[in-house]
mmCIF file of C-alpha atoms in Angstrom:
data_model
loop_
_atom_site.group_PDB
_atom_site.id
_atom_site.type_symbol
_atom_site.label_atom_id
_atom_site.label_comp_id
_atom_site.label_asym_id
_atom_site.label_seq_id
_atom_site.Cartn_x
_atom_site.Cartn_y
_atom_site.Cartn_z
ATOM 1 C CA UNK A 1 94.384 123.223 137.949
ATOM 2 C CA UNK A 2 95.531 119.756 138.812
ATOM 3 C CA UNK A 3 97.973 118.056 136.403
ATOM 4 C CA UNK A 4 98.237 114.234 136.258
ATOM 5 C CA UNK A 5 101.690 112.640 136.021
ATOM 6 C CA UNK A 6 102.915 111.769 132.574
ATOM 7 C CA UNK A 7 106.032 110.519 130.798
ATOM 8 C CA UNK A 8 107.285 110.765 127.342
ATOM 9 C CA UNK A 9 109.399 107.981 125.643
ATOM 10 C CA UNK A 10 111.991 108.708 123.105
ATOM 11 C CA UNK A 11 114.225 106.018 121.202
ATOM 12 C CA UNK A 12 117.231 106.162 118.953
ATOM 13 C CA UNK A 13 118.831 103.296 117.027
ATOM 14 C CA UNK A 14 122.142 103.776 115.115
ATOM 15 C CA UNK A 15 123.974 101.568 112.838
ATOM 16 C CA UNK A 16 127.630 102.448 112.129
ATOM 17 C CA UNK A 17 128.688 101.097 108.696
ATOM 18 C CA UNK A 18 131.795 98.756 108.650
ATOM 19 C CA UNK A 19 133.958 101.621 106.968
ATOM 20 C CA UNK A 20 133.310 103.532 110.306
ATOM 21 C CA UNK A 21 132.881 106.614 108.130
ATOM 22 C CA UNK A 22 129.096 106.696 107.798
ATOM 23 C CA UNK A 23 126.273 106.021 110.348
ATOM 24 C CA UNK A 24 122.625 105.743 109.857
ATOM 25 C CA UNK A 25 120.191 106.429 112.708
ATOM 26 C CA UNK A 26 116.504 106.236 113.232
ATOM 27 C CA UNK A 27 115.044 108.572 115.924
ATOM 28 C CA UNK A 28 111.447 108.690 117.381
ATOM 29 C CA UNK A 29 110.057 111.279 119.832
ATOM 30 C CA UNK A 30 106.923 110.841 121.834
ATOM 31 C CA UNK A 31 107.217 107.067 120.671
ATOM 32 C CA UNK A 32 103.822 106.067 122.119
ATOM 33 C CA UNK A 33 102.019 109.145 120.777
ATOM 34 C CA UNK A 34 100.920 110.221 124.232
ATOM 35 C CA UNK A 35 98.491 113.184 124.093
ATOM 36 C CA UNK A 36 99.073 115.542 127.032
ATOM 37 C CA UNK A 37 99.135 119.352 127.776
ATOM 38 C CA UNK A 38 102.389 121.221 128.060
ATOM 39 C CA UNK A 39 100.663 124.290 129.585
ATOM 40 C CA UNK A 40 97.225 124.848 131.001
ATOM 41 C CA UNK A 41 95.687 128.154 131.857
ATOM 42 C CA UNK A 42 92.301 128.932 133.672
ATOM 43 C CA UNK A 43 90.473 132.011 132.498
ATOM 44 C CA UNK A 44 89.115 133.909 135.489
ATOM 45 C CA UNK A 45 86.454 135.611 133.598
ATOM 46 C CA UNK A 46 84.836 132.617 131.861
ATOM 47 C CA UNK A 47 86.120 129.786 133.974
ATOM 48 C CA UNK A 48 87.314 127.905 130.830
ATOM 49 C CA UNK A 49 90.587 126.008 130.783
ATOM 50 C CA UNK A 50 92.838 126.601 127.749
ATOM 51 C CA UNK A 51 96.100 124.520 127.014
ATOM 52 C CA UNK A 52 98.754 123.687 124.585
ATOM 53 C CA UNK A 53 98.914 119.968 123.518
ATOM 54 C CA UNK A 54 102.268 118.385 123.245
ATOM 55 C CA UNK A 55 103.806 117.525 119.820
ATOM 56 C CA UNK A 56 102.542 114.286 118.264
ATOM 57 C CA UNK A 57 105.038 111.385 117.600
ATOM 58 C CA UNK A 58 107.903 112.342 115.288
ATOM 59 C CA UNK A 59 110.068 109.839 113.497
ATOM 60 C CA UNK A 60 113.044 110.870 111.416
ATOM 61 C CA UNK A 61 116.186 109.417 109.965
ATOM 62 C CA UNK A 62 119.691 110.689 110.071
ATOM 63 C CA UNK A 63 122.719 109.816 107.921
ATOM 64 C CA UNK A 64 126.106 111.136 109.110
ATOM 65 C CA UNK A 65 129.276 110.928 106.931
ATOM 66 C CA UNK A 66 132.863 111.825 108.138
ATOM 67 C CA UNK A 67 135.303 113.079 105.594
#
């Protein structure tokens, strides 16, 4: 099994509020929604190739408060 090269881009943008107590952040994983296999297996009996696709793009927000 030959695997082509691949790359995954992640990003994070954070904004600390002026009070310096709270921070809002926006995160993204697999920013460009690249489809690639994390594993591949060749079945010796059937000759089929099985694999696991990487997770799709994920975007989430985070609010951090300091007390």
